[in-house]
CSV table of C-alpha atoms and ligand atoms in Angstrom, one decimal:
chain,number,residue,atom,x,y,z
R,1,MET,CA,-84.3,138.9,-81.0
R,2,ASP,CA,-87.2,141.1,-82.3
R,3,SER,CA,-87.0,143.1,-85.5
R,4,PHE,CA,-89.0,145.8,-87.2
R,5,LEU,CA,-90.4,145.3,-90.6
R,6,ILE,CA,-90.9,148.7,-92.3
R,7,GLN,CA,-92.7,149.4,-95.5
R,8,GLY,CA,-91.2,152.7,-96.3
R,9,GLY,CA,-91.9,155.6,-98.6
R,10,ARG,CA,-95.0,157.0,-96.8
R,11,PRO,CA,-95.1,160.4,-95.1
R,12,LEU,CA,-95.6,160.4,-91.4
R,13,CYS,CA,-98.7,162.4,-90.4
R,14,GLY,CA,-100.4,163.2,-87.1
R,15,ASP,CA,-99.6,164.0,-83.5
R,16,ILE,CA,-97.4,162.3,-80.9
R,17,GLU,CA,-96.5,162.8,-77.2
R,18,ILE,CA,-92.9,162.9,-76.3
R,19,SER,CA,-92.0,160.7,-73.4
R,20,GLY,CA,-90.0,161.5,-70.3
R,21,SER,CA,-86.2,161.6,-70.8
R,22,LYS,CA,-84.2,158.3,-70.4
R,23,ASN,CA,-81.0,160.1,-69.7
R,24,ALA,CA,-82.6,162.3,-67.1
R,25,VAL,CA,-84.4,159.6,-65.3
R,26,LEU,CA,-81.5,157.1,-64.9
R,27,PRO,CA,-79.4,159.4,-62.6
R,28,ILE,CA,-82.6,160.6,-60.8
R,29,LEU,CA,-83.5,157.0,-59.9
R,30,ALA,CA,-79.9,156.5,-58.6
R,31,ALA,CA,-80.3,159.7,-56.6
R,32,THR,CA,-83.2,158.2,-54.6
R,33,LEU,CA,-80.5,156.1,-52.8
R,34,LEU,CA,-79.4,159.3,-51.0
R,35,THR,CA,-82.4,159.1,-48.7
R,36,ARG,CA,-84.2,156.5,-46.5
R,37,GLU,CA,-87.5,158.1,-47.4
R,38,THR,CA,-89.9,157.5,-50.2
R,39,CYS,CA,-89.5,159.2,-53.6
R,40,ILE,CA,-92.1,159.4,-56.3
R,41,ILE,CA,-90.9,160.0,-59.9
R,42,ARG,CA,-93.5,160.8,-62.6
R,43,LYS,CA,-93.4,160.7,-66.4
R,44,VAL,CA,-90.9,157.8,-66.3
R,45,PRO,CA,-90.7,156.2,-69.7
R,46,ASP,CA,-91.5,152.5,-70.0
R,47,LEU,CA,-88.1,151.5,-71.3
R,48,SER,CA,-86.0,148.4,-70.7
R,49,ASP,CA,-83.1,150.6,-69.3
R,50,VAL,CA,-85.5,152.0,-66.7
R,51,HIS,CA,-86.7,148.5,-65.7
R,52,PHE,CA,-83.1,147.3,-65.6
R,53,MET,CA,-82.1,150.2,-63.3
R,54,GLY,CA,-85.1,149.2,-61.2
R,55,LYS,CA,-83.6,145.7,-61.0
R,56,ILE,CA,-80.2,147.1,-59.9
R,57,LEU,CA,-81.8,149.3,-57.2
R,58,ARG,CA,-83.8,146.3,-55.9
R,59,SER,CA,-80.6,144.2,-55.8
R,60,LEU,CA,-79.2,146.9,-53.5
R,61,GLY,CA,-82.1,146.6,-51.2
R,62,ALA,CA,-84.5,149.3,-52.4
R,63,ASP,CA,-88.3,148.9,-53.0
R,64,PHE,CA,-89.0,149.9,-56.6
R,65,THR,CA,-92.4,149.8,-58.3
R,66,TYR,CA,-93.3,151.0,-61.7
R,67,GLU,CA,-97.0,151.8,-62.6
R,68,HIS,CA,-98.2,153.8,-65.5
R,69,GLY,CA,-95.2,156.0,-65.7
R,70,VAL,CA,-94.8,156.5,-62.0
R,71,VAL,CA,-91.9,155.0,-60.1
R,72,THR,CA,-92.2,154.8,-56.3
R,73,LEU,CA,-88.9,154.1,-54.6
R,74,GLN,CA,-87.7,153.6,-51.1
R,75,ALA,CA,-84.2,152.6,-50.0
R,76,LYS,CA,-84.5,152.1,-46.2
R,77,ARG,CA,-81.5,149.9,-46.0
R,78,LEU,CA,-78.8,149.6,-48.5
R,79,LYS,CA,-76.2,147.0,-49.5
R,80,ALA,CA,-73.0,148.7,-50.5
R,81,ARG,CA,-72.0,146.1,-53.1
R,82,GLY,CA,-73.9,146.0,-56.4
R,83,ASP,CA,-74.5,142.8,-58.3
R,84,TYR,CA,-71.5,142.5,-60.7
R,85,ASP,CA,-73.3,141.1,-63.7
R,86,LEU,CA,-76.3,143.4,-63.4
R,87,ILE,CA,-74.3,146.6,-63.2
R,88,ARG,CA,-71.8,145.6,-65.8
R,89,LYS,CA,-74.6,145.3,-68.4
R,90,MET,CA,-75.8,148.9,-68.3
R,91,ARG,CA,-73.3,151.7,-68.6
R,92,GLY,CA,-75.7,154.3,-67.1
R,93,SER,CA,-75.6,152.3,-63.8
R,94,ILE,CA,-72.2,153.9,-63.0
R,95,CYS,CA,-74.2,156.8,-61.5
R,96,ILE,CA,-75.1,154.7,-58.4
R,97,LEU,CA,-71.5,154.9,-57.3
R,98,GLY,CA,-71.7,158.5,-55.9
R,99,PRO,CA,-75.0,158.2,-54.0
R,100,LEU,CA,-74.1,154.7,-52.6
R,101,LEU,CA,-70.8,156.0,-51.3
R,102,ALA,CA,-72.3,159.2,-49.9
R,103,ARG,CA,-75.0,157.4,-48.1
R,104,SER,CA,-73.1,154.3,-46.9
R,105,GLY,CA,-69.5,155.4,-46.7
R,106,LYS,CA,-68.6,152.6,-49.0
R,107,ALA,CA,-69.6,151.2,-52.4
R,108,SER,CA,-68.5,148.5,-54.7
R,109,VAL,CA,-69.7,148.7,-58.3
R,110,SER,CA,-68.6,146.8,-61.3
R,111,MET,CA,-66.2,148.6,-63.6
R,112,PRO,CA,-68.1,149.4,-66.9
R,113,GLY,CA,-66.3,148.2,-70.0
R,114,GLY,CA,-66.1,149.9,-73.4
R,115,CYS,CA,-69.0,149.7,-75.8
R,116,VAL,CA,-69.8,149.9,-79.4
R,117,ILE,CA,-69.7,153.7,-79.5
R,118,GLY,CA,-66.3,154.1,-77.8
R,119,THR,CA,-64.1,153.3,-74.8
R,120,ARG,CA,-66.1,155.2,-72.2
R,121,PRO,CA,-63.7,155.5,-69.4
R,122,ILE,CA,-64.7,156.6,-65.8
R,123,ASP,CA,-61.4,158.3,-64.8
R,124,LEU,CA,-63.2,161.7,-64.3
R,125,HIS,CA,-65.8,160.1,-62.0
R,126,LEU,CA,-63.0,158.6,-59.9
R,127,LYS,CA,-61.0,161.8,-59.9
R,128,GLY,CA,-64.0,163.7,-58.6
R,129,LEU,CA,-64.8,161.2,-55.8
R,130,LYS,CA,-61.1,161.1,-54.8
R,131,ALA,CA,-61.2,164.9,-54.5
R,132,LEU,CA,-64.1,164.5,-52.1
R,133,ALA,CA,-61.7,162.3,-49.9
R,134,ALA,CA,-62.9,158.9,-51.1
R,135,GLU,CA,-60.3,156.1,-51.2
R,136,ILE,CA,-60.7,154.2,-54.4
R,137,HIS,CA,-59.1,151.0,-55.7
R,138,ILE,CA,-60.0,148.7,-58.6
R,139,GLN,CA,-59.9,144.9,-57.9
R,140,GLU,CA,-61.4,141.9,-59.7
R,141,GLY,CA,-63.4,144.1,-62.0
R,142,TYR,CA,-65.0,146.2,-59.2
R,143,VAL,CA,-64.5,149.8,-58.3
R,144,HIS,CA,-64.2,149.8,-54.5
R,145,ALA,CA,-64.7,153.2,-52.9
R,146,LYS,CA,-64.8,154.1,-49.2
R,147,ALA,CA,-64.8,157.3,-47.2
R,148,GLY,CA,-65.7,158.5,-43.8
R,149,ARG,CA,-67.9,161.5,-44.4
R,150,LEU,CA,-67.1,162.9,-47.9
R,151,GLN,CA,-65.4,166.3,-47.8
R,152,GLY,CA,-66.4,169.2,-50.1
R,153,ALA,CA,-63.6,170.2,-52.5
R,154,GLU,CA,-62.9,172.0,-55.8
R,155,VAL,CA,-63.1,169.6,-58.7
R,156,PHE,CA,-62.3,170.2,-62.3
R,157,LEU,CA,-64.3,167.8,-64.5
R,158,GLY,CA,-63.3,168.8,-68.0
R,159,GLY,CA,-61.9,165.8,-69.9
R,160,ARG,CA,-60.4,165.1,-73.3
R,161,VAL,CA,-63.5,166.2,-75.1
R,162,GLY,CA,-65.1,168.4,-72.5
R,163,PRO,CA,-67.3,167.7,-69.5
R,164,THR,CA,-68.8,164.4,-68.6
R,165,VAL,CA,-72.5,164.1,-68.1
R,166,LEU,CA,-72.8,161.1,-65.8
R,167,GLY,CA,-69.5,162.1,-64.1
R,168,THR,CA,-71.0,165.4,-63.2
R,169,ALA,CA,-74.1,163.6,-62.0
R,170,ASN,CA,-72.1,161.3,-59.8
R,171,ILE,CA,-70.0,164.0,-58.1
R,172,MET,CA,-73.0,166.3,-57.7
R,173,MET,CA,-75.0,163.6,-56.0
R,174,ALA,CA,-72.0,162.6,-53.7
R,175,ALA,CA,-71.4,166.3,-52.8
R,176,THR,CA,-75.0,166.8,-51.6
R,177,LEU,CA,-74.1,164.8,-48.4
R,178,ALA,CA,-70.5,165.9,-48.1
R,179,GLU,CA,-69.2,168.1,-45.3
R,180,GLY,CA,-68.7,171.7,-46.6
R,181,VAL,CA,-68.8,173.2,-50.1
R,182,THR,CA,-68.0,171.5,-53.4
R,183,VAL,CA,-67.3,173.5,-56.5
R,184,ILE,CA,-67.5,171.6,-59.8
R,185,GLU,CA,-65.7,173.4,-62.6
R,186,SER,CA,-66.3,172.4,-66.2
R,187,ALA,CA,-69.5,170.7,-65.1
R,188,ALA,CA,-71.8,169.3,-67.8
R,189,CYS,CA,-74.6,171.7,-68.7
R,190,GLU,CA,-77.0,169.2,-70.3
R,191,PRO,CA,-80.7,169.7,-69.4
R,192,GLU,CA,-80.6,166.2,-67.8
R,193,ILE,CA,-78.1,167.6,-65.2
R,194,THR,CA,-80.3,170.5,-64.5
R,195,ASP,CA,-83.3,168.1,-64.0
R,196,LEU,CA,-81.3,166.0,-61.6
R,197,ALA,CA,-80.3,169.2,-59.7
R,198,HIS,CA,-84.0,170.1,-59.4
R,199,PHE,CA,-84.8,166.7,-58.0
R,200,LEU,CA,-81.9,166.9,-55.5
R,201,ILE,CA,-83.0,170.4,-54.5
R,202,ALA,CA,-86.5,169.0,-53.9
R,203,MET,CA,-84.8,166.4,-51.6
R,204,GLY,CA,-83.3,169.2,-49.6
R,205,ALA,CA,-79.9,169.6,-51.4
R,206,LYS,CA,-78.2,173.0,-51.7
R,207,ILE,CA,-77.1,173.4,-55.3
R,208,GLU,CA,-76.4,176.6,-57.3
R,209,GLY,CA,-75.4,177.0,-60.9
R,210,ALA,CA,-76.9,173.8,-62.4
R,211,GLY,CA,-77.0,174.2,-66.2
R,212,SER,CA,-73.8,176.3,-66.1
R,213,PRO,CA,-70.1,175.1,-66.2
R,214,ARG,CA,-69.6,176.1,-62.5
R,215,MET,CA,-71.8,174.4,-59.9
R,216,VAL,CA,-71.6,175.0,-56.2
R,217,ILE,CA,-73.0,172.4,-53.8
R,218,THR,CA,-73.2,173.0,-50.1
R,219,GLY,CA,-73.4,169.6,-48.3
R,220,VAL,CA,-76.3,168.9,-45.9
R,221,ASP,CA,-76.6,166.3,-43.1
R,222,ARG,CA,-79.5,164.4,-44.7
R,223,LEU,CA,-81.9,164.4,-47.6
R,224,HIS,CA,-85.5,163.6,-47.5
R,225,GLY,CA,-88.0,162.0,-49.9
R,226,ALA,CA,-89.4,164.1,-52.8
R,227,GLU,CA,-91.6,164.0,-55.9
R,228,HIS,CA,-90.5,164.9,-59.3
R,229,GLU,CA,-91.6,165.0,-62.9
R,230,VAL,CA,-89.0,164.1,-65.5
R,231,ILE,CA,-88.3,166.5,-68.4
R,232,PRO,CA,-89.3,165.5,-71.9
R,233,ASP,CA,-86.8,163.5,-73.9
R,234,ARG,CA,-85.0,165.9,-76.2
R,235,ILE,CA,-83.4,163.1,-78.2
R,236,GLU,CA,-86.7,161.3,-78.8
R,237,ALA,CA,-88.1,164.6,-80.0
R,238,ALA,CA,-85.2,165.2,-82.3
R,239,THR,CA,-85.6,161.7,-83.7
R,240,TYR,CA,-89.3,162.1,-84.5
R,241,ALA,CA,-88.7,165.6,-85.9
R,242,MET,CA,-86.1,164.2,-88.3
R,243,ALA,CA,-88.3,161.2,-89.2
R,244,ALA,CA,-91.1,163.6,-90.1
R,245,ALA,CA,-88.7,165.7,-92.2
R,246,ALA,CA,-87.2,162.6,-93.9
R,247,THR,CA,-90.6,161.4,-95.0
R,248,ASN,CA,-91.9,164.9,-95.9
R,249,GLY,CA,-94.6,164.4,-93.4
R,250,GLU,CA,-96.6,166.7,-91.2
R,251,VAL,CA,-96.2,165.8,-87.5
R,252,THR,CA,-96.8,167.7,-84.3
R,253,LEU,CA,-94.8,166.7,-81.3
R,254,HIS,CA,-96.4,167.5,-78.0
R,255,HIS,CA,-95.0,167.7,-74.4
R,256,MET,CA,-91.6,168.9,-75.6
R,257,ARG,CA,-89.0,171.5,-74.7
R,258,CYS,CA,-87.9,173.4,-77.8
R,259,ASP,CA,-85.4,175.3,-75.7
R,260,HIS,CA,-83.5,172.1,-75.0
R,261,LEU,CA,-83.2,171.5,-78.8
R,262,ALA,CA,-81.9,174.8,-80.0
R,263,ALA,CA,-78.9,173.3,-81.8
R,264,VAL,CA,-80.9,170.6,-83.5
R,265,LEU,CA,-83.7,172.9,-84.6
R,266,ASP,CA,-81.2,175.4,-85.9
R,267,LYS,CA,-79.6,172.7,-88.1
R,268,LEU,CA,-83.0,171.5,-89.3
R,269,LYS,CA,-83.9,175.0,-90.3
R,270,GLU,CA,-80.6,175.3,-92.2
R,271,ALA,CA,-81.5,172.0,-93.9
R,272,GLY,CA,-84.7,173.7,-95.1
R,273,VAL,CA,-87.1,171.9,-92.7
R,274,ARG,CA,-90.2,174.0,-92.1
R,275,MET,CA,-91.3,174.1,-88.5
R,276,GLU,CA,-93.7,175.9,-86.2
R,277,ALA,CA,-93.0,176.0,-82.4
R,278,ARG,CA,-95.9,176.8,-80.2
R,279,GLY,CA,-95.5,176.5,-76.4
R,280,THR,CA,-94.7,172.9,-75.6
R,281,SER,CA,-95.5,171.7,-79.2
R,282,LEU,CA,-93.5,171.6,-82.4
R,283,LYS,CA,-95.0,171.1,-85.8
R,284,ILE,CA,-92.9,169.8,-88.6
R,285,LEU,CA,-94.4,170.8,-92.0
R,286,PRO,CA,-94.0,169.1,-95.4
R,287,GLY,CA,-91.7,171.2,-97.5
R,288,GLY,CA,-89.5,171.1,-100.5
R,289,GLU,CA,-85.9,170.0,-100.8
R,290,ILE,CA,-83.7,169.0,-97.9
R,291,ASN,CA,-80.3,170.9,-98.1
R,292,ALA,CA,-77.0,169.3,-97.2
R,293,VAL,CA,-75.6,170.6,-93.9
R,294,ASP,CA,-72.4,170.1,-92.0
R,295,VAL,CA,-72.4,169.5,-88.3
R,296,SER,CA,-69.9,168.7,-85.4
R,297,THR,CA,-71.2,167.1,-82.3
R,298,GLN,CA,-70.5,169.0,-79.1
R,299,PRO,CA,-71.4,169.0,-75.4
R,300,TYR,CA,-74.7,170.9,-74.7
R,301,THR,CA,-75.6,173.6,-76.0
R,302,GLY,CA,-74.0,172.2,-79.1
R,303,PHE,CA,-75.4,169.6,-81.5
R,304,PRO,CA,-75.9,166.4,-79.4
R,305,THR,CA,-73.9,163.2,-80.3
R,306,ASP,CA,-77.2,161.3,-79.5
R,307,ALA,CA,-78.9,162.9,-82.6
R,308,GLN,CA,-75.9,162.5,-84.9
R,309,ALA,CA,-76.9,159.2,-86.5
R,310,GLN,CA,-80.5,160.3,-87.1
R,311,LEU,CA,-79.2,163.5,-88.9
R,312,MET,CA,-77.1,161.2,-91.0
R,313,ALA,CA,-80.2,159.3,-92.1
R,314,LEU,CA,-81.9,162.6,-93.0
R,315,MET,CA,-78.9,163.8,-95.0
R,316,LEU,CA,-79.3,160.8,-97.3
R,317,LYS,CA,-82.1,162.8,-98.8
R,318,ALA,CA,-80.2,166.0,-99.4
R,319,ALA,CA,-78.6,166.4,-102.8
R,320,GLY,CA,-74.9,167.2,-102.4
R,321,LEU,CA,-72.3,166.5,-99.7
R,322,SER,CA,-72.7,166.8,-96.0
R,323,ILE,CA,-70.0,166.3,-93.4
R,324,ILE,CA,-70.9,165.1,-90.0
R,325,THR,CA,-68.0,165.2,-87.5
R,326,GLU,CA,-68.3,163.2,-84.2
R,327,ARG,CA,-66.4,164.9,-81.5
R,328,ILE,CA,-67.7,163.1,-78.4
R,329,PHE,CA,-67.3,159.3,-79.0
R,330,GLU,CA,-64.6,157.8,-81.2
R,331,SER,CA,-66.5,155.1,-83.0
R,332,ARG,CA,-70.1,156.2,-83.3
R,333,PHE,CA,-70.5,155.6,-87.0
R,334,MET,CA,-71.6,152.0,-86.9
R,335,HIS,CA,-74.8,153.0,-88.7
R,336,ALA,CA,-72.9,154.1,-91.8
R,337,ASN,CA,-72.2,150.6,-93.1
R,338,GLU,CA,-75.8,149.6,-92.5
R,339,LEU,CA,-77.1,152.7,-94.2
R,340,ALA,CA,-74.9,151.7,-97.2
R,341,ARG,CA,-77.1,148.5,-97.5
R,342,LEU,CA,-80.0,150.8,-98.4
R,343,GLY,CA,-77.9,152.5,-101.1
R,344,ALA,CA,-76.2,155.3,-99.1
R,345,ASP,CA,-72.8,156.6,-100.1
R,346,ILE,CA,-71.0,157.5,-96.9
R,347,ALA,CA,-67.2,157.7,-96.5
R,348,ILE,CA,-65.6,157.8,-93.1
R,349,GLU,CA,-62.5,159.9,-92.8
R,350,GLY,CA,-61.2,160.0,-89.2
R,351,PRO,CA,-63.9,161.6,-87.0
R,352,SER,CA,-65.9,162.7,-90.0
R,353,ALA,CA,-68.5,161.0,-92.2
R,354,ILE,CA,-68.9,162.4,-95.7
R,355,ILE,CA,-72.4,161.7,-97.0
R,356,ARG,CA,-73.2,162.0,-100.7
R,357,GLY,CA,-77.0,162.4,-100.5
R,358,GLY,CA,-79.8,162.4,-103.0
R,359,LEU,CA,-79.1,158.9,-104.4
R,360,PRO,CA,-81.9,156.4,-104.9
R,361,LEU,CA,-82.4,154.2,-101.9
R,362,SER,CA,-84.3,150.9,-101.5
R,363,GLY,CA,-85.3,148.8,-98.5
R,364,ALA,CA,-83.0,146.0,-97.2
R,365,GLU,CA,-82.2,143.9,-94.1
R,366,VAL,CA,-80.0,145.9,-91.7
R,367,MET,CA,-78.6,145.4,-88.2
R,368,ALA,CA,-79.0,147.8,-85.3
R,369,SER,CA,-75.8,148.2,-83.3
R,370,ASP,CA,-76.7,150.7,-80.6
R,371,LEU,CA,-79.6,152.8,-79.6
R,372,ARG,CA,-79.2,155.9,-81.8
R,373,ALA,CA,-77.8,153.9,-84.7
R,374,SER,CA,-81.0,151.9,-84.6
R,375,ALA,CA,-83.1,155.1,-84.7
R,376,ALA,CA,-81.1,156.2,-87.8
R,377,LEU,CA,-81.9,152.9,-89.5
R,378,VAL,CA,-85.6,153.2,-88.7
R,379,ILE,CA,-85.7,156.8,-90.2
R,380,ALA,CA,-83.9,155.6,-93.3
R,381,GLY,CA,-86.3,152.6,-93.6
R,382,LEU,CA,-89.3,154.9,-93.3
R,383,MET,CA,-88.1,157.2,-96.0
R,384,CYS,CA,-86.9,154.7,-98.6
R,385,PRO,CA,-89.3,152.7,-100.8
R,386,GLY,CA,-89.6,149.0,-100.3
R,387,ARG,CA,-89.3,146.8,-97.2
R,388,THR,CA,-86.6,147.3,-94.6
R,389,GLN,CA,-86.0,144.9,-91.8
R,390,VAL,CA,-84.2,146.3,-88.8
R,391,ASN,CA,-82.8,143.4,-86.7
R,392,ARG,CA,-81.8,143.5,-83.0
R,393,ILE,CA,-84.3,146.3,-82.1
R,394,TYR,CA,-83.8,145.5,-78.4
R,395,HIS,CA,-81.5,148.5,-78.6
R,396,LEU,CA,-84.5,150.7,-79.5
R,397,ASP,CA,-86.5,149.3,-76.6
R,398,ARG,CA,-83.8,150.5,-74.2
R,399,GLY,CA,-84.4,154.2,-75.2
R,400,TYR,CA,-87.6,154.8,-77.2
R,401,GLU,CA,-90.9,154.2,-75.5
R,402,GLY,CA,-93.2,152.3,-77.8
R,403,MET,CA,-91.5,153.4,-80.9
R,404,ASP,CA,-93.4,151.0,-83.2
R,405,GLN,CA,-96.8,152.1,-81.7
R,406,LYS,CA,-95.9,155.8,-82.0
R,407,LEU,CA,-94.9,155.4,-85.6
R,408,ARG,CA,-98.0,153.4,-86.5
R,409,SER,CA,-100.1,156.2,-85.0
R,410,LEU,CA,-98.4,158.5,-87.5
R,411,GLY,CA,-99.5,156.2,-90.3
R,412,ALA,CA,-96.2,154.3,-90.8
R,413,LYS,CA,-96.3,150.7,-91.8
R,414,VAL,CA,-94.1,149.2,-89.0
R,415,LYS,CA,-94.5,145.7,-87.7
R,416,ARG,CA,-92.7,144.2,-84.7
R,417,VAL,CA,-91.7,140.7,-85.5
R,418,LYS,CA,-91.1,138.5,-82.5
R,419,GLU,CA,-88.3,136.0,-82.6
R,420,ARG,CA,-89.8,132.5,-82.5
A,501,EPU,N1,-65.1,160.6,-70.6
A,501,EPU,C1,-63.8,160.5,-70.1
A,501,EPU,N2,-63.7,160.2,-68.8
A,501,EPU,C2,-64.8,159.9,-68.0
A,501,EPU,C3,-66.1,160.1,-68.5
A,501,EPU,C4,-66.2,160.4,-69.8
A,501,EPU,O1,-62.8,160.7,-70.8
A,501,EPU,O2,-64.6,159.7,-66.8
A,501,EPU,C5,-65.3,161.0,-72.0
A,501,EPU,C6,-66.1,159.9,-72.8
A,501,EPU,O3,-65.2,158.9,-73.3
A,501,EPU,C7,-66.7,160.7,-73.9
A,501,EPU,C8,-67.0,162.1,-73.3
A,501,EPU,O4,-66.1,162.1,-72.1
A,501,EPU,O5,-65.7,161.0,-74.9
A,501,EPU,C9,-68.4,162.3,-72.9
A,501,EPU,O6,-68.9,161.2,-72.1
A,501,EPU,P1,-69.9,161.4,-71.0
A,501,EPU,O7,-69.3,161.0,-69.7
A,501,EPU,O8,-70.5,162.8,-71.0
A,501,EPU,O9,-71.0,160.3,-71.4
A,501,EPU,P2,-71.9,159.5,-70.4
A,501,EPU,O10,-72.3,160.4,-69.3
A,501,EPU,O11,-71.4,158.2,-70.1
A,501,EPU,C10,-74.3,160.3,-71.3
A,501,EPU,C11,-75.4,159.6,-72.0
A,501,EPU,C12,-75.1,159.2,-73.4
A,501,EPU,C13,-74.6,160.5,-74.2
A,501,EPU,C14,-73.4,161.1,-73.4
A,501,EPU,C15,-73.0,162.4,-74.1
A,501,EPU,C16,-76.7,158.6,-70.2
A,501,EPU,C17,-77.1,157.4,-69.5
A,501,EPU,N3,-75.9,158.5,-71.2
A,501,EPU,O12,-73.2,159.3,-71.3
A,501,EPU,O13,-76.3,158.7,-74.0
A,501,EPU,O14,-74.2,160.1,-75.5
A,501,EPU,O15,-73.8,161.4,-72.1
A,501,EPU,O16,-74.0,163.3,-74.2
A,501,EPU,O17,-77.0,159.7,-69.8
A,501,EPU,C18,-77.6,157.5,-75.5
A,501,EPU,O18,-78.6,157.9,-74.9
A,501,EPU,O19,-77.7,156.9,-76.6
A,501,EPU,C19,-76.3,157.7,-74.9
A,501,EPU,C20,-75.2,157.1,-75.3
């Protein structure tokens, strides 16, 4: 397994381009199953999760090609049963269930298990599809769903901790081909959902209210091929903004949407990070001290759970106590113990992490446990003096396009070490 060797303690300086959003593109790729016609998706990040999704779609019978950030897809004929082992390996693949069922009248998809950040149930996905008149049963690790034509219905998708992002995507996609009107209440409002809605509308779907908690979808008989450009990755942008602040660097992020990052930028401002937003660029400026801040993760428009670990790394620099409360996933603090190897003082109390920042840090060998935890370890490695080795960086390759190259272009000393 590859690792990153980071020689830390140097400010990041320069310009980088933010890639297309991983969490927007995965459901968009799944949505192409809703039509027999060709779809072209642009600004697709070169990520292992994207290629893995391509493999899943191919295994269902679709033609999938990836060339320089452009995916061309056509699913003329479809198999209703997904490859158990392929689908099981990527949680995001659950979003093929809705389109497959809507297009073929049946779908069998492996039941996703829990993962390192929490249990990740799919009860809301299944509740929504049942409301649209699908029959669902779980057998031998598969979710088997079948329906005649799906029927529009009112569906409440609010769960234990609020809306579900991929659950909303699944029901929205299924409802585009259902008979009649579907109203999703407590829909996820994330920009990735709005982006999916834009793609579906380009395919001929009738969707109102995307980006708000109440979405109304009027089913149509068929969808056609479409072209779409994926939105910039707000979490990648947040990660580099925090890395720049953590190293007291001067970095301009290009091709980004500051409006998708209001909660993150507000927190960075409170922490004393100097920033200048201009159109689709954001410049992080070197400044003075970083202040300790408290934050709770929330569904959009709140502070995203996917930027929580990176903020924790930044807070190691702030003198005083900061409290980070994780409200979306129950065990998303795996990075805390690894940060401790660098000298961090972090106590976990229930859903909160209490960080005593401002202590001296020094490089060490650490282990990445999931995508965002890995990003936090890289940020910490960049800011502390000495050599940090981050092992198991395949997690980073799932969600950050060319992270080592982008960091090197900002002057960081980061080397990818291939496992022999
Ligand atoms: N939940 C339920 N029942 C369900 C579905 C979800 O109780 O049927 C709960 C979850 O256990 C969790 C909460 O609802 O407590 C929110 O989960 P959600 O369904 O919104 O998560 P997701 O759609 O599976 C996506 C992203 C995650 C991101 C979350 C929250 C993709 C591929 N994944 O997951 O991204 O953390 O939304 O914003 O879009 C990442 O990129 O690192 C990542 C984990």
